[in-house]
Coordinates of C-alpha atoms and ligand atoms in Angstrom, one line a residue:
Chain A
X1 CA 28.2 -7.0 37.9
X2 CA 27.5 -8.6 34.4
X3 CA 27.6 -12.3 32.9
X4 CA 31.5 -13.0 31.9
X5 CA 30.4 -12.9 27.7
X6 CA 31.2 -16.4 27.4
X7 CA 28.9 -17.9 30.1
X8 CA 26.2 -19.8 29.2
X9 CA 23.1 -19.3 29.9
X10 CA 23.0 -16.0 29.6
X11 CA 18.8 -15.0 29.3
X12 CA 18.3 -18.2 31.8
X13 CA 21.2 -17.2 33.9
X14 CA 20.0 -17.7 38.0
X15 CA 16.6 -18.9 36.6
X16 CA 14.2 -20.7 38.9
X17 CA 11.2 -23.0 37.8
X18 CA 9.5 -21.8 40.7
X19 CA 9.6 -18.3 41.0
X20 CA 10.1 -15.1 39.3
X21 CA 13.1 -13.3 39.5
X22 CA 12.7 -10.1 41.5
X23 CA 14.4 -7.0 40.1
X24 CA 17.0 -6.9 43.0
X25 CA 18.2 -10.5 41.9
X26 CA 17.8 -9.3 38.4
X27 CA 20.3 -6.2 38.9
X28 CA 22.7 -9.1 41.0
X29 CA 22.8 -11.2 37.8
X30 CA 23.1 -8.8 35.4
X31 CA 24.4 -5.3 36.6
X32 CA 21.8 -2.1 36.0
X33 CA 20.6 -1.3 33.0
X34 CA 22.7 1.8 31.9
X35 CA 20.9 5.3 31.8
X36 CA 20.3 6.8 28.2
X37 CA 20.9 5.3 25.5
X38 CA 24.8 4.8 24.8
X39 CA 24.6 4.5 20.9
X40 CA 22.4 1.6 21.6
X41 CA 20.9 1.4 17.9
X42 CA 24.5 1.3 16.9
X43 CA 25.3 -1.4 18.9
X44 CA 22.5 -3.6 17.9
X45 CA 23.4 -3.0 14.3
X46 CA 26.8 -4.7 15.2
X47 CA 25.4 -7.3 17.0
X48 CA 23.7 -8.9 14.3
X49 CA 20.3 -9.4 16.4
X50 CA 17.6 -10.8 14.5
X51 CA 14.4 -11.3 16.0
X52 CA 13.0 -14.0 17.6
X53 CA 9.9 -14.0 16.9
X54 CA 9.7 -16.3 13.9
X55 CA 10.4 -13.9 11.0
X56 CA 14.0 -13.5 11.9
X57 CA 14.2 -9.7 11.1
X58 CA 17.0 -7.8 11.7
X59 CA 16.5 -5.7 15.2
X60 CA 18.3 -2.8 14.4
X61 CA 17.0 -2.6 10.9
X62 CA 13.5 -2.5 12.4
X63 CA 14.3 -0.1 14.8
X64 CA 15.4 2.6 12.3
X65 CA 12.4 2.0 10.2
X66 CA 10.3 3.1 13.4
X67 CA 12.8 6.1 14.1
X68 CA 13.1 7.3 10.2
X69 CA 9.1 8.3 11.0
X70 CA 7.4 11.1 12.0
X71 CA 5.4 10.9 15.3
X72 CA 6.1 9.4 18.9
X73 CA 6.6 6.0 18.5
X74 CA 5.4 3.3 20.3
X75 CA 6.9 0.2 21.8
X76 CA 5.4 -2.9 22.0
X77 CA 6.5 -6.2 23.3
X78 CA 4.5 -9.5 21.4
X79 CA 4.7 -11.8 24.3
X80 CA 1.6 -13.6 23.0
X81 CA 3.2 -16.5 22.1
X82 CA 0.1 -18.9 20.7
X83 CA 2.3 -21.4 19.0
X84 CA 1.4 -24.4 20.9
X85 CA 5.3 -26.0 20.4
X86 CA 6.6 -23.0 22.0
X87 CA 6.9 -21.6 25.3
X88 CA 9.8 -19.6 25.7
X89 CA 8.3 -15.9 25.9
X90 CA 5.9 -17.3 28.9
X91 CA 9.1 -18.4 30.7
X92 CA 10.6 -15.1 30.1
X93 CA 7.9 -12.9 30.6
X94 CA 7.1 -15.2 34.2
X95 CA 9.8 -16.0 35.5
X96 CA 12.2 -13.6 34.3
X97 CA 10.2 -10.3 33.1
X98 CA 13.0 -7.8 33.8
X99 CA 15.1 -9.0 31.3
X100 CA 12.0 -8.6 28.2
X101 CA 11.6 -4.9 30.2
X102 CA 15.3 -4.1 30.1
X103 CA 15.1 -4.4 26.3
X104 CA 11.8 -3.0 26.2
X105 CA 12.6 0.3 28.3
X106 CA 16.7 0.8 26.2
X107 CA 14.4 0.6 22.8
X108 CA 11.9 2.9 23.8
X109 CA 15.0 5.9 25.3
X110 CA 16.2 4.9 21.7
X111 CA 13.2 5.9 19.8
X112 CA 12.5 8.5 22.3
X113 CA 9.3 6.9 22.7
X114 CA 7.0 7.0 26.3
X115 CA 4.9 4.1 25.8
X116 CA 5.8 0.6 26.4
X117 CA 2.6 -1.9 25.9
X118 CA 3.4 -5.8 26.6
X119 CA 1.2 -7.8 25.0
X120 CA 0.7 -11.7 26.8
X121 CA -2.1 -13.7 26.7
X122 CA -1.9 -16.0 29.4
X123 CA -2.7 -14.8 32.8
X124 CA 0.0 -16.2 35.1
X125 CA 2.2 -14.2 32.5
X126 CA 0.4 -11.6 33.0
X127 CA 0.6 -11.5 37.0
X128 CA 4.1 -11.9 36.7
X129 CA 4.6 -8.6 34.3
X130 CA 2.3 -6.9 36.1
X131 CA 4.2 -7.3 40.0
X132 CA 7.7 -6.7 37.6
X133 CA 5.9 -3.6 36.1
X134 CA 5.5 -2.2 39.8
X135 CA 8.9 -2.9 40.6
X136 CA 9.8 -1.0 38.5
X137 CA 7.3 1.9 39.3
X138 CA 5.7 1.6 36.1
X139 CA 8.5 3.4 34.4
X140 CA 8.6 6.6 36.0
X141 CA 12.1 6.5 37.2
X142 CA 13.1 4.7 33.5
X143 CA 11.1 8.1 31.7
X144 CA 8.7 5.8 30.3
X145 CA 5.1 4.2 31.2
X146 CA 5.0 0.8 31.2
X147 CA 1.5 -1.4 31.0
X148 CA 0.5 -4.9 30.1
X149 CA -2.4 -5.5 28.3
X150 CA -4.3 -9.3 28.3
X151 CA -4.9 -10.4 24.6
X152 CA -7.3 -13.3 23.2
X153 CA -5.4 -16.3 24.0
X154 CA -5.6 -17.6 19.9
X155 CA -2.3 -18.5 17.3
X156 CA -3.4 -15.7 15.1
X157 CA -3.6 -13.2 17.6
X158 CA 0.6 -12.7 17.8
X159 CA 0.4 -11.9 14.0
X160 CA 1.4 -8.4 14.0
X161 CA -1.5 -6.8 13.0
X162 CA -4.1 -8.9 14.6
X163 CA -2.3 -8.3 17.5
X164 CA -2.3 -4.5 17.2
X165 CA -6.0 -5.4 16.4
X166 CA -6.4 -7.2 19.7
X167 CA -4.7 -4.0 22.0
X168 CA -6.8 -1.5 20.4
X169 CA -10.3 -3.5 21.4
X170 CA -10.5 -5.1 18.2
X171 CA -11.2 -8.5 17.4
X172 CA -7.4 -10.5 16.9
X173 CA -7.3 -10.0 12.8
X174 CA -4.8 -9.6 10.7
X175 CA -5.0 -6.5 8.4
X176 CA -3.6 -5.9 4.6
X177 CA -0.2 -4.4 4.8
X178 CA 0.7 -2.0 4.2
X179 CA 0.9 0.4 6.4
X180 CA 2.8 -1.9 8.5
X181 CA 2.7 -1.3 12.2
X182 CA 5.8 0.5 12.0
X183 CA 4.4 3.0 10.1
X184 CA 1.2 3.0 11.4
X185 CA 0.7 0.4 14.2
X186 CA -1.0 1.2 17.7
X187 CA -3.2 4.5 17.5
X188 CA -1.9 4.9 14.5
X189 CA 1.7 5.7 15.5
X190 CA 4.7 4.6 14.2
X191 CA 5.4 1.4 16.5
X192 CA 8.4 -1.1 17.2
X193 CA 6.8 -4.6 17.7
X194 CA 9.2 -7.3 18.3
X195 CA 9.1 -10.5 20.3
X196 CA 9.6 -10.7 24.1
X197 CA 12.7 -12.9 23.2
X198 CA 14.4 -9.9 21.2
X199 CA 13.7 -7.3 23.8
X200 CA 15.5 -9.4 26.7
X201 CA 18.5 -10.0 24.0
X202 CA 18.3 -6.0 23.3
X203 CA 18.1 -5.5 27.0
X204 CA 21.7 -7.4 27.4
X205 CA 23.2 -5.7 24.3
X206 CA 22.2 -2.3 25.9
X207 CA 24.7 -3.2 29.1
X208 CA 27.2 -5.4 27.5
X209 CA 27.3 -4.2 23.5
X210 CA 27.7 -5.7 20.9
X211 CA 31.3 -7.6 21.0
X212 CA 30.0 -9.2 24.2
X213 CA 26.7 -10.8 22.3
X214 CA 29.1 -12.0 19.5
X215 CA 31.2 -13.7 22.2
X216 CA 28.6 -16.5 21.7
X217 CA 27.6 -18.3 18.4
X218 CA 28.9 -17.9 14.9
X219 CA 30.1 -15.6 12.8
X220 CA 26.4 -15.4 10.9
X221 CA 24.6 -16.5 13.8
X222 CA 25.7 -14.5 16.5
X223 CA 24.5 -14.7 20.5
X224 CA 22.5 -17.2 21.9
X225 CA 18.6 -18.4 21.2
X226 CA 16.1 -20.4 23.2
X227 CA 15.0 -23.5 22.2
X228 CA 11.7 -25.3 22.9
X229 CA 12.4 -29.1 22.3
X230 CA 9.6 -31.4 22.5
X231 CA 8.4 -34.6 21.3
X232 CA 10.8 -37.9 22.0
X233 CA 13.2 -36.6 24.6
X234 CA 14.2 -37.2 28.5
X235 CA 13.2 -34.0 29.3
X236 CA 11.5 -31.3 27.0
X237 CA 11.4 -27.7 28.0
X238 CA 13.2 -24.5 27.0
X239 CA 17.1 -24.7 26.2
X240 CA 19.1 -21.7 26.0
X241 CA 22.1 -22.7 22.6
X242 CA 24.8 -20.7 21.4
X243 CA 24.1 -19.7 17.7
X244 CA 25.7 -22.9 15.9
X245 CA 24.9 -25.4 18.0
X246 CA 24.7 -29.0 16.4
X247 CA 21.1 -29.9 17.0
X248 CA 22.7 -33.7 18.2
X249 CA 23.9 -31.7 21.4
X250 CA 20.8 -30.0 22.0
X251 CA 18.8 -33.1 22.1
X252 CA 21.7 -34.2 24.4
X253 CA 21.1 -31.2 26.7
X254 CA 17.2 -32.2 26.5
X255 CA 18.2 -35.5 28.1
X256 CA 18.8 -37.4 25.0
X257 CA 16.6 -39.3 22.9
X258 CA 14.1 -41.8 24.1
X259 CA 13.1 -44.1 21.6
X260 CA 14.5 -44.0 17.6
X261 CA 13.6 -40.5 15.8
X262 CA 11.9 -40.7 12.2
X263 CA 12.1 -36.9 11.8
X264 CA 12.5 -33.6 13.1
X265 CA 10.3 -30.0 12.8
X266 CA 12.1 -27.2 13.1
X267 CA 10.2 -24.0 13.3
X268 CA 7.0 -25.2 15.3
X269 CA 3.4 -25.2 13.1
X270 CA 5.0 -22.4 10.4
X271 CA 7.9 -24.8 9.7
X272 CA 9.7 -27.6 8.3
X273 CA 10.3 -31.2 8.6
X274 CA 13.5 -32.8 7.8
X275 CA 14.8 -36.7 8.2
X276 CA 17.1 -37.9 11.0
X277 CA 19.8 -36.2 8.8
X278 CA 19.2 -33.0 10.5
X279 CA 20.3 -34.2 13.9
X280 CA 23.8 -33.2 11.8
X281 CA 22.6 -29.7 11.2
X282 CA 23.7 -26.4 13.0
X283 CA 21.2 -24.4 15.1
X284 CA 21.4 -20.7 13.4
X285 CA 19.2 -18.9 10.6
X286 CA 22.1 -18.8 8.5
X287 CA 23.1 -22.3 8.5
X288 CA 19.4 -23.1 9.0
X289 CA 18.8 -21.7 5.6
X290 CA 21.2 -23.6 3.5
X291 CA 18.8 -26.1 4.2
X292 CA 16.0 -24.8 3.6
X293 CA 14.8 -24.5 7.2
X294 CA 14.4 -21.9 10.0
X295 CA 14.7 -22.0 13.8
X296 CA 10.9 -19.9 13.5
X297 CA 10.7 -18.6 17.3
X298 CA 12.8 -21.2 18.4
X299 CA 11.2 -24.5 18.3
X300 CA 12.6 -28.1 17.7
X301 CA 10.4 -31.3 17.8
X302 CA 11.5 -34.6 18.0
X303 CA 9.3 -37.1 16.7
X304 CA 9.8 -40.6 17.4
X305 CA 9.2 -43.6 15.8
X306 CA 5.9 -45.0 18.1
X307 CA 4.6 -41.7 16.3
X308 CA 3.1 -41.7 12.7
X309 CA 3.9 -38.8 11.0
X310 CA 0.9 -38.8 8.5
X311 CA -1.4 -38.6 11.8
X312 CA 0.1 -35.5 13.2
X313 CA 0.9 -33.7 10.0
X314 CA -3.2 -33.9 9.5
X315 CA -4.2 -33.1 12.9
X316 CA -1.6 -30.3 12.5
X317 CA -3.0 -29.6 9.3
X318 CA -6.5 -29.1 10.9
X319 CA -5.6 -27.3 13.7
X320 CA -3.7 -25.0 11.4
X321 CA -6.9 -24.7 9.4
X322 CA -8.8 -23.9 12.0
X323 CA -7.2 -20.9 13.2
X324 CA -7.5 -19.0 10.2
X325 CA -9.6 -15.8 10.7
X326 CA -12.0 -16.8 8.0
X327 CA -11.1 -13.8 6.1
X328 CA -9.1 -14.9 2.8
X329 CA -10.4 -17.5 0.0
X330 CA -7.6 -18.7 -0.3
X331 CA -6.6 -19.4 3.1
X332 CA -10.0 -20.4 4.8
X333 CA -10.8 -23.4 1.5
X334 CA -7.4 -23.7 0.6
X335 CA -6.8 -25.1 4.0
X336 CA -9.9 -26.8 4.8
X337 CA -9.1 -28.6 1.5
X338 CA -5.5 -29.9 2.7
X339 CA -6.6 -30.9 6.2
X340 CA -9.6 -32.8 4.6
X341 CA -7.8 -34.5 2.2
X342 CA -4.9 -35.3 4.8
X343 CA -7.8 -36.6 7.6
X344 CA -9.3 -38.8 4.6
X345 CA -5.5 -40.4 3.5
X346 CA -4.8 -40.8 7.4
X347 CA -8.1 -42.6 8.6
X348 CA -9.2 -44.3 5.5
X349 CA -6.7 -44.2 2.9
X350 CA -6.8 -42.0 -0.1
X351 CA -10.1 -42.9 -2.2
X352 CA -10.9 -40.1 -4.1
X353 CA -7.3 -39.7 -5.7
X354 CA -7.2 -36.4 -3.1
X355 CA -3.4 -37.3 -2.4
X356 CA -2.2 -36.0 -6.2
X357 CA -3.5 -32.5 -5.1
X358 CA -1.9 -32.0 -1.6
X359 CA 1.3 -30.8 -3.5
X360 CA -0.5 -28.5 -5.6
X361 CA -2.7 -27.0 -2.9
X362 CA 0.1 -26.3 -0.9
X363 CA 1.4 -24.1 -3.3
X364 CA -1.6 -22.4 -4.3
X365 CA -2.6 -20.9 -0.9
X366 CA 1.3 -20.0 -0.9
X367 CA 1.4 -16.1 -0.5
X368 CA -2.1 -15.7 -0.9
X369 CA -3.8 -14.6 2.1
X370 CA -3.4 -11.4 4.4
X371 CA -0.8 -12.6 6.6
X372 CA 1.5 -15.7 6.6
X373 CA -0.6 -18.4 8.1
X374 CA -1.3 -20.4 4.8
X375 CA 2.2 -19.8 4.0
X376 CA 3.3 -22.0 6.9
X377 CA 1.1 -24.6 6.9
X378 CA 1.8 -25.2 3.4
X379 CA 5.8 -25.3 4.4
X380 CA 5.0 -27.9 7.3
X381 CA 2.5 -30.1 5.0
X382 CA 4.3 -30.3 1.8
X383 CA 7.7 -30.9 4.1
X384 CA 6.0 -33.9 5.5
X385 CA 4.9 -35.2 2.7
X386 CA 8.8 -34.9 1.5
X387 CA 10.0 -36.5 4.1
X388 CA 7.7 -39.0 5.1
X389 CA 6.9 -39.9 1.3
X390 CA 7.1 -44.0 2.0
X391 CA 4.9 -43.4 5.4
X392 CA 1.6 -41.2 3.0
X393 CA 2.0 -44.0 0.3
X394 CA 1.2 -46.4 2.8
X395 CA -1.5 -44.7 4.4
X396 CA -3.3 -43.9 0.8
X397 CA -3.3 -47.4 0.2
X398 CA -4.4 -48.7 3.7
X399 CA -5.3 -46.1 5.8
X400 CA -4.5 -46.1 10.0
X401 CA -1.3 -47.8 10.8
X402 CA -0.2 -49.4 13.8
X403 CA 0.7 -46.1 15.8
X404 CA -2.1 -43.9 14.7
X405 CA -4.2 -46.4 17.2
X406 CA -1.6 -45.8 19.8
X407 CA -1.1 -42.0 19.7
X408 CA -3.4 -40.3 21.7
X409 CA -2.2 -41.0 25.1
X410 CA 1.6 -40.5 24.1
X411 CA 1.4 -37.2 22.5
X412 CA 0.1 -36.3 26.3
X413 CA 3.0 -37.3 27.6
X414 CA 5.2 -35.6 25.3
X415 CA 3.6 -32.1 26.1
X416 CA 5.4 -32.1 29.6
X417 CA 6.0 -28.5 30.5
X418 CA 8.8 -29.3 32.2
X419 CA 11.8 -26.2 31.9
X420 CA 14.8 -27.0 32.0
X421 CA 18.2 -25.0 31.5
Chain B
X1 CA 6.3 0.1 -12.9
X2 CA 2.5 -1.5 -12.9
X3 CA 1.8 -4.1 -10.6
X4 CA -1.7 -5.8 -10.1
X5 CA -2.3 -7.0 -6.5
X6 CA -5.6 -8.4 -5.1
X7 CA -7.0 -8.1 -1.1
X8 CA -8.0 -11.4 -0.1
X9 CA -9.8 -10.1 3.0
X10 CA -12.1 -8.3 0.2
X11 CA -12.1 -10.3 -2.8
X12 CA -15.6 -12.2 -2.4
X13 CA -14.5 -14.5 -5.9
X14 CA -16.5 -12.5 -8.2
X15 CA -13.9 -13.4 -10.9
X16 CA -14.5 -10.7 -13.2
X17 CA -10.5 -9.9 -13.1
X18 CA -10.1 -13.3 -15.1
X19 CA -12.4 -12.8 -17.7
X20 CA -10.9 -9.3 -18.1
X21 CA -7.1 -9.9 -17.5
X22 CA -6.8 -13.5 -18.4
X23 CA -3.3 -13.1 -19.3
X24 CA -2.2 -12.5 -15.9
X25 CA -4.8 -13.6 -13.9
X26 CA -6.8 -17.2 -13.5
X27 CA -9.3 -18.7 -10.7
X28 CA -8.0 -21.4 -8.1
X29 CA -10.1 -24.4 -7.4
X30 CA -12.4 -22.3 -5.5
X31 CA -12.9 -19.5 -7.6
X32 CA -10.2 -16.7 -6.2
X33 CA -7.9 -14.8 -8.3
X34 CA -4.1 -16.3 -8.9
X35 CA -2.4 -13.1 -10.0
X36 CA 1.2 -13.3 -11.3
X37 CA 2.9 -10.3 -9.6
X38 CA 5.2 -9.6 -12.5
X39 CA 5.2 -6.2 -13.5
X40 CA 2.5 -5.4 -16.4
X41 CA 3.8 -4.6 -20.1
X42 CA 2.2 -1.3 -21.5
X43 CA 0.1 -3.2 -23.7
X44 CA -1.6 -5.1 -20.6
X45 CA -2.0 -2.0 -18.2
X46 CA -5.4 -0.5 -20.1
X47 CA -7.0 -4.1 -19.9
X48 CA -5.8 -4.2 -16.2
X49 CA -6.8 -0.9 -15.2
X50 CA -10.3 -2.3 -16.6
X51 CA -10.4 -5.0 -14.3
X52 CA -9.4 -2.8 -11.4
X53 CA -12.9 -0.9 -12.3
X54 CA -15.1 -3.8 -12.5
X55 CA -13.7 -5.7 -9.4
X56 CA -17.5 -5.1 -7.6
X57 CA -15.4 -4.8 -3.8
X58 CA -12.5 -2.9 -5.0
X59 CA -10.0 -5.9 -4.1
X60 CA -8.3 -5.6 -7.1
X61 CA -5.5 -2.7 -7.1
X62 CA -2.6 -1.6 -9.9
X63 CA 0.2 -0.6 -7.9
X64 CA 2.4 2.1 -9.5
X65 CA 5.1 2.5 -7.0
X66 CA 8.2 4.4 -7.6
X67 CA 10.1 3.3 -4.7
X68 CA 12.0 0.0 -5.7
X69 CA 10.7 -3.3 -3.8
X70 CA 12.1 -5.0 -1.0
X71 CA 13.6 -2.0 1.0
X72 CA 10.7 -1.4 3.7
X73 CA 11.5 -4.1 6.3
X74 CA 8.7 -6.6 6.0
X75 CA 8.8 -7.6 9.9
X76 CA 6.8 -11.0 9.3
X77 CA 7.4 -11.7 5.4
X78 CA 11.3 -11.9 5.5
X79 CA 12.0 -14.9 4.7
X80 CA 9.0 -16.1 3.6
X81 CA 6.8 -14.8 6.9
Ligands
FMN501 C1 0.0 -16.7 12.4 C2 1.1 -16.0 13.0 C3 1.3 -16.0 14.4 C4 2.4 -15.4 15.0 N1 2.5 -15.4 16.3 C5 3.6 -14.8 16.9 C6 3.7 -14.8 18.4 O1 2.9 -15.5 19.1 N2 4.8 -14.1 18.9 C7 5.6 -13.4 18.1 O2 6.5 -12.8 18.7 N3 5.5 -13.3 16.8 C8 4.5 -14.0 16.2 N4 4.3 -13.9 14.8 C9 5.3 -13.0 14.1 C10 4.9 -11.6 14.2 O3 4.0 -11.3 13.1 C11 6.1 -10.6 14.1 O4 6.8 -11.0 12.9 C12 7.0 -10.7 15.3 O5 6.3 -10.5 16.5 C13 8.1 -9.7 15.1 O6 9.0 -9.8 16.2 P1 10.5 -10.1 15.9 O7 11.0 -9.3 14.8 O8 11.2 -9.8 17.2 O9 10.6 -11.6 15.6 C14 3.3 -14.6 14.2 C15 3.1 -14.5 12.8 C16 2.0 -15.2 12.2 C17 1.9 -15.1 10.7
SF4_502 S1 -4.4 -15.6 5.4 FE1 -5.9 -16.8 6.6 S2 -5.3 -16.4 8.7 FE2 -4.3 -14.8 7.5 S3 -5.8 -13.1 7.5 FE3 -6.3 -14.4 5.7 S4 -7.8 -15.8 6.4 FE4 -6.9 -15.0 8.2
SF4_503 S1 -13.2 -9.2 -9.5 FE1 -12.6 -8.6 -7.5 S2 -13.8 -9.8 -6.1 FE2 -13.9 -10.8 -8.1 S3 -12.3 -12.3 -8.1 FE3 -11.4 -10.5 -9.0 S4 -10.5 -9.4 -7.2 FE4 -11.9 -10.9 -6.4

């Protein structure tokens, strides 16, 4: 048995918010993964998978890379997922784990590679892997060994190379690239590192191929993606689109709005903000990208207009700033700087003139450090500051606003974990 | 093709690559090298290979790749990751 190609959901297909999936139900929903490898990197090619993870990297291009080197490669699954917006790899890896293995397992007969390491931080996720993982036998009938390994629980930590870092007993840091893990990534092997999302789409494409993924979604945005949607909506949790999708029926799907939106981030902390224009806009990288924007791993907030945008963009800011690893100039003042200057404008208006530098800060830790951090927190600040332009004049001039006093005990609310399909 | 490309995990903001290269390379506000990444003319590389020798960490590298840019995937720096 397999999913008819154009049923929706297909990942969340016979998922339960109170269980985890065993693999007999998993086989029921989705027919057995086939043995060997069927052409497999051939099919992803044609299916247009791009991973999830936030970078939006072409699968199948990723997968050659790690097979055009010399040495056993590695597989390893980034379920680490330390975005704070996002929480669809925990509700893949616990509540439906054989889906992330599937994917996991068909890359790894691929590659001809033995070793399957999934990476999670949280230890409910971590439980649930582990009971799949026995199901499963550890691999032995699959050909492979299959382990999961607890990282720091930290937003750096799923960088690529901190999080190679992190499984060899090393402190969560990124490194300089290159080597880049996939030509040098855990013990020094060439190693496939994608997100837990983009293993459980590979796992699909493996059975099905690649005509059934395209079934779903568009032309340049092929397949489906999970959504986290949070912020000022019935119900926020993880949503499960077609590539395409208008973003007005995904807040639809999230139980519509509740109260008038101001703006909308796309992307999570690494992303962008765009005006109420974007409820217009089509879910997909491709379409994304015409406006400048990405769908990052997968994360749309919704922010309301009880909210003031100036107040989360610098707690954001800090929060952002303090996650850096301390290791690059550029990063560790550049940020410091920016959150400083955006805590000052928010609380007390902008007395030291500290506003005229935001822009220009944001582009100088642009590209500067080791990895990509900086990068995206000067995306989501200098998008605010777009977007929100009349809302940052005001506070230069008179500091907190109505909502900033309100805030605190909403954004609680609008944290809800609730999952929904 | 030369390139000059600067570690930030090493560079400690000596800034002896700006007083030696200050064609192509100036301090941020906090003292760290801005190096524009376009490729060196031959009348630059001796001055740069200078500054590669008296960065006191060895952040400071001249990268004279043959293989043309942008064809290793770059998992995390597609688009801009
Ligand atoms: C600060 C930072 C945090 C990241 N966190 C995650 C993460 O939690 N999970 C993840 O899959 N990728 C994360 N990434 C992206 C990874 O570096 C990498 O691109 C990704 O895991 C590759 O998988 P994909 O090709 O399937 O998207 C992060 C990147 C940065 C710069
Ligand atoms: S850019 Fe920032 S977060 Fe990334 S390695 Fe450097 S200091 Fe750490
Ligand atoms: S000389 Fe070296 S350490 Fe000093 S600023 Fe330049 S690159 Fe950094």
């Amino acid at each position: 048995m397999s999913l008819p190609a154009h049923a929706l959901p297909r990942l969340l297909a016979g998922f339960s918010p109170d269980r985890q999936m065993s693999l007999a139900e998993h086989v029921h929903v989705h027919g057995a993964l086939p043995a060997g490898d069927r052409g497999l990197r051939q099919e992803l090619s044609r299916s247009g998978l791009h991973g999830c993870g936030g970078g939006s990297f072409p699968f199948a291009r990723k997968l050659d890379a790690v097979a055009a080197r010399r040495g056993r490669p590695v597989v390893v699954v980034n379920g680490s997922e330390g975005e704070p917006l996002s929480w669809k790899d925990k509700l893949l890896l616990g509540h439906l784990p054989h889906l992330v293995l599937d994917g996991a397992v068909a890359s790894a007969r691929a590659l001809g590679a033995r070793e399957i390491v999934v990476a999670v931080e949280s230890t409910g996720a971590a439980g649930a892997v582990h009971r799949a993982i026995n199901e499963r036998e550890g691999g032995r009938r699959e050909g492979v060994s299959l382990r999961v390994q607890a990282v720091p629980a930290s937003y750096l930590t799923g960088q690529e190379t901190a999080l190679i870092a992190a499984l060899s007993g090393r402190p969560p840091l990124p490194a300089m690239t290159p080597p880049y893990p996939f030509e040098k990534g855990l013990a020094g092997r060439p190693t496939l590192l994608s997100n837990a999302e983009t293993y459980a789409h590979a796992g699909l494409i493996a059975r099905n191929g690649a005509d059934w993924f395209r079934a779903l979604g568009t032309r340049e945005s092929p397949g489906t993606r999970l959504v986290t949607v949070t912020g000022a909506v019935a119900h926020a949790g993880v949503i499960e689109v077609a590539g395409g999708t208008e973003v007005k029926a995904l807040l639809s799907a999230a139980g519509g709005i509740t109260e008038p939106v101001v703006g909308l981030l796309f992307g999570g902390y690494a992303g962008i903000w765009a005006g109420v224009q974007a409820r217009h806009w089509q879910l997909g990288e491709a379409e994304l990208r015409s406006h400048g924007a990405s769908l990052g791993p997968g994360i749309v907030l919704v922010l309301g207009q009880s909210s003031c945008p100036v107040s989360e963009t610098a707690r954001a800011a800090r929060w952002l700033s303090d996650q850096s690893a301390g290791q690059c100039g550029p990063c560790v003042n550049g940020l410091d700087a920016i959150a400083g200057a955006l805590e000052q404008l928010c609380d007390r208006g902008d007395h030291s003139g500290a506003y005229t530098h935001l822009e220009r800060w944001c582009s100088l830790v642009n590209r500067r450090g080791a990895c990509s951090l900086p990068d995206g927190a000067a995306r989501f600040v200098i998008t605010a500051l777009r977007t929100f332009r009349p809302v940052f004049k005001d506070h230069a001039l008179h500091g907190r606003c109505e909502s900033c006093h309100q805030q605190g005990a909403r954004r609680a609310r609008s944290r809800e974990r609730l999952v929904r399909v | 093709m030369s390139k000059l490309r600067v570690d930030p995990i090493r560079c400690t903001a000596h800034g002896m690559c700006a007083e030696l290269l200050p064609e192509r390379v100036w301090l941020d506000d906090w003292g760290y090298p801005v190096i524009d990444g376009e490729p060196l003319s031959a009348d630059l590389v001796e001055h740069a290979r200078r500054a590669v020798a008296a960065c006191p960490v060895l952040a400071l590298t001249l990268d004279q790749s043959s293989r043309p840019a942008g064809r290793e995937p770059r998992a995390e720096t597609t688009r801009r990751r």
